[in-house]
Amino acid sequence: MRIRLRKNGPYVIESEDVALVDWNGVPYTIERRPVALCRCGKSAAKPFCDGTHRTTGFDGAEAAVPGPGGKPAGPTGAA
Ligand code: FES
């Protein structure tokens, strides 16, 4: 399984074999794939991303490997 952080956006789970359950173990209905989970905290459809991050100025550009001066590095080739 691979989870991709979209720059200034959600966590995207890049696998078809995903089950998302709540704290009681009850599964959420997954209507769209790949599954995008809200990372900004503003979605009205939590835990799913509903695109609200685009209008709130969410800054989520942390890279796995920081660039010079601690700034986020650019993409490393993954599309
Ligand atoms: S990351 Fe998309 S609405 Fe929060």
CSV table of C-alpha atoms and ligand atoms in Angstrom, one decimal:
chain,number,residue,atom,x,y,z
A,1,MET,CA,0.0,0.0,0.0
A,2,ARG,CA,1.2,3.5,-0.7
A,3,ILE,CA,-0.1,6.7,0.8
A,4,ARG,CA,0.7,9.9,-1.0
A,5,LEU,CA,0.6,13.3,0.5
A,6,ARG,CA,-0.8,15.7,-2.1
A,7,LYS,CA,0.9,19.1,-1.8
A,8,ASN,CA,-1.5,21.3,0.1
A,9,GLY,CA,-4.1,18.6,-0.1
A,10,PRO,CA,-5.3,15.2,1.2
A,11,TYR,CA,-3.7,11.9,2.0
A,12,VAL,CA,-4.4,9.7,-1.0
A,13,ILE,CA,-4.4,6.0,-0.5
A,14,GLU,CA,-3.2,4.5,-3.7
A,15,SER,CA,-4.6,1.0,-3.3
A,16,GLU,CA,-7.9,-0.6,-4.3
A,17,ASP,CA,-7.7,-2.9,-1.3
A,18,VAL,CA,-8.6,-0.3,1.4
A,19,ALA,CA,-11.1,-0.6,4.2
A,20,LEU,CA,-11.7,2.5,6.4
A,21,VAL,CA,-13.3,1.9,9.7
A,22,ASP,CA,-14.4,4.1,12.6
A,23,TRP,CA,-13.4,3.7,16.2
A,24,ASN,CA,-16.0,1.0,16.6
A,25,GLY,CA,-14.7,-0.9,13.7
A,26,VAL,CA,-17.7,0.0,11.5
A,27,PRO,CA,-16.7,0.5,7.9
A,28,TYR,CA,-17.2,3.8,6.0
A,29,THR,CA,-18.8,3.5,2.6
A,30,ILE,CA,-16.1,4.4,0.1
A,31,GLU,CA,-17.7,6.1,-2.9
A,32,ARG,CA,-14.6,7.2,-4.7
A,33,ARG,CA,-11.2,5.7,-5.3
A,34,PRO,CA,-8.5,6.3,-4.8
A,35,VAL,CA,-9.5,7.2,-1.2
A,36,ALA,CA,-8.6,10.8,-0.3
A,37,LEU,CA,-8.5,11.6,3.5
A,38,CYS,CA,-8.7,15.1,4.7
A,39,ARG,CA,-5.4,16.5,6.0
A,40,CYS,CA,-6.5,20.1,6.5
A,41,GLY,CA,-9.3,19.5,9.0
A,42,LYS,CA,-11.8,21.6,7.1
A,43,SER,CA,-13.7,18.9,5.1
A,44,ALA,CA,-17.5,18.7,5.8
A,45,ALA,CA,-17.2,15.0,4.8
A,46,LYS,CA,-14.5,13.9,7.2
A,47,PRO,CA,-12.7,11.6,7.2
A,48,PHE,CA,-12.8,12.1,3.5
A,49,CYS,CA,-11.5,15.1,1.6
A,50,ASP,CA,-14.2,17.2,-0.1
A,51,GLY,CA,-11.9,19.7,-1.8
A,52,THR,CA,-12.4,22.4,0.8
A,53,HIS,CA,-8.6,22.6,1.3
A,54,ARG,CA,-8.4,24.5,-2.1
A,55,THR,CA,-10.4,27.4,-0.7
A,56,THR,CA,-8.9,27.7,2.8
A,57,GLY,CA,-5.2,28.3,1.9
A,58,PHE,CA,-4.2,25.0,3.5
A,59,ASP,CA,-0.4,24.9,3.6
A,60,GLY,CA,0.7,21.3,3.6
A,61,ALA,CA,3.8,21.2,1.5
A,62,GLU,CA,6.0,19.2,3.9
A,63,ALA,CA,8.4,17.0,1.9
A,64,ALA,CA,9.9,13.7,3.1
A,65,VAL,CA,13.4,15.1,2.5
A,66,PRO,CA,13.7,18.8,3.5
A,67,GLY,CA,15.4,21.1,1.0
A,68,PRO,CA,18.2,23.6,1.8
A,69,GLY,CA,17.5,25.7,4.9
A,70,GLY,CA,14.8,23.4,6.1
A,71,LYS,CA,12.5,24.5,3.3
A,72,PRO,CA,10.4,21.8,1.7
A,73,ALA,CA,12.1,20.2,-1.2
A,74,GLY,CA,10.5,19.8,-4.6
A,75,PRO,CA,9.1,16.6,-6.0
A,76,THR,CA,11.5,13.7,-6.3
A,77,GLY,CA,10.2,12.3,-9.5
A,78,ALA,CA,7.0,10.7,-8.4
A,79,ALA,CA,4.0,11.9,-10.4
B,1,FES,S1,-7.5,17.9,2.7
B,1,FES,FE1,-9.1,18.3,1.3
B,1,FES,S2,-10.7,19.1,2.5
B,1,FES,FE2,-9.1,18.7,3.9
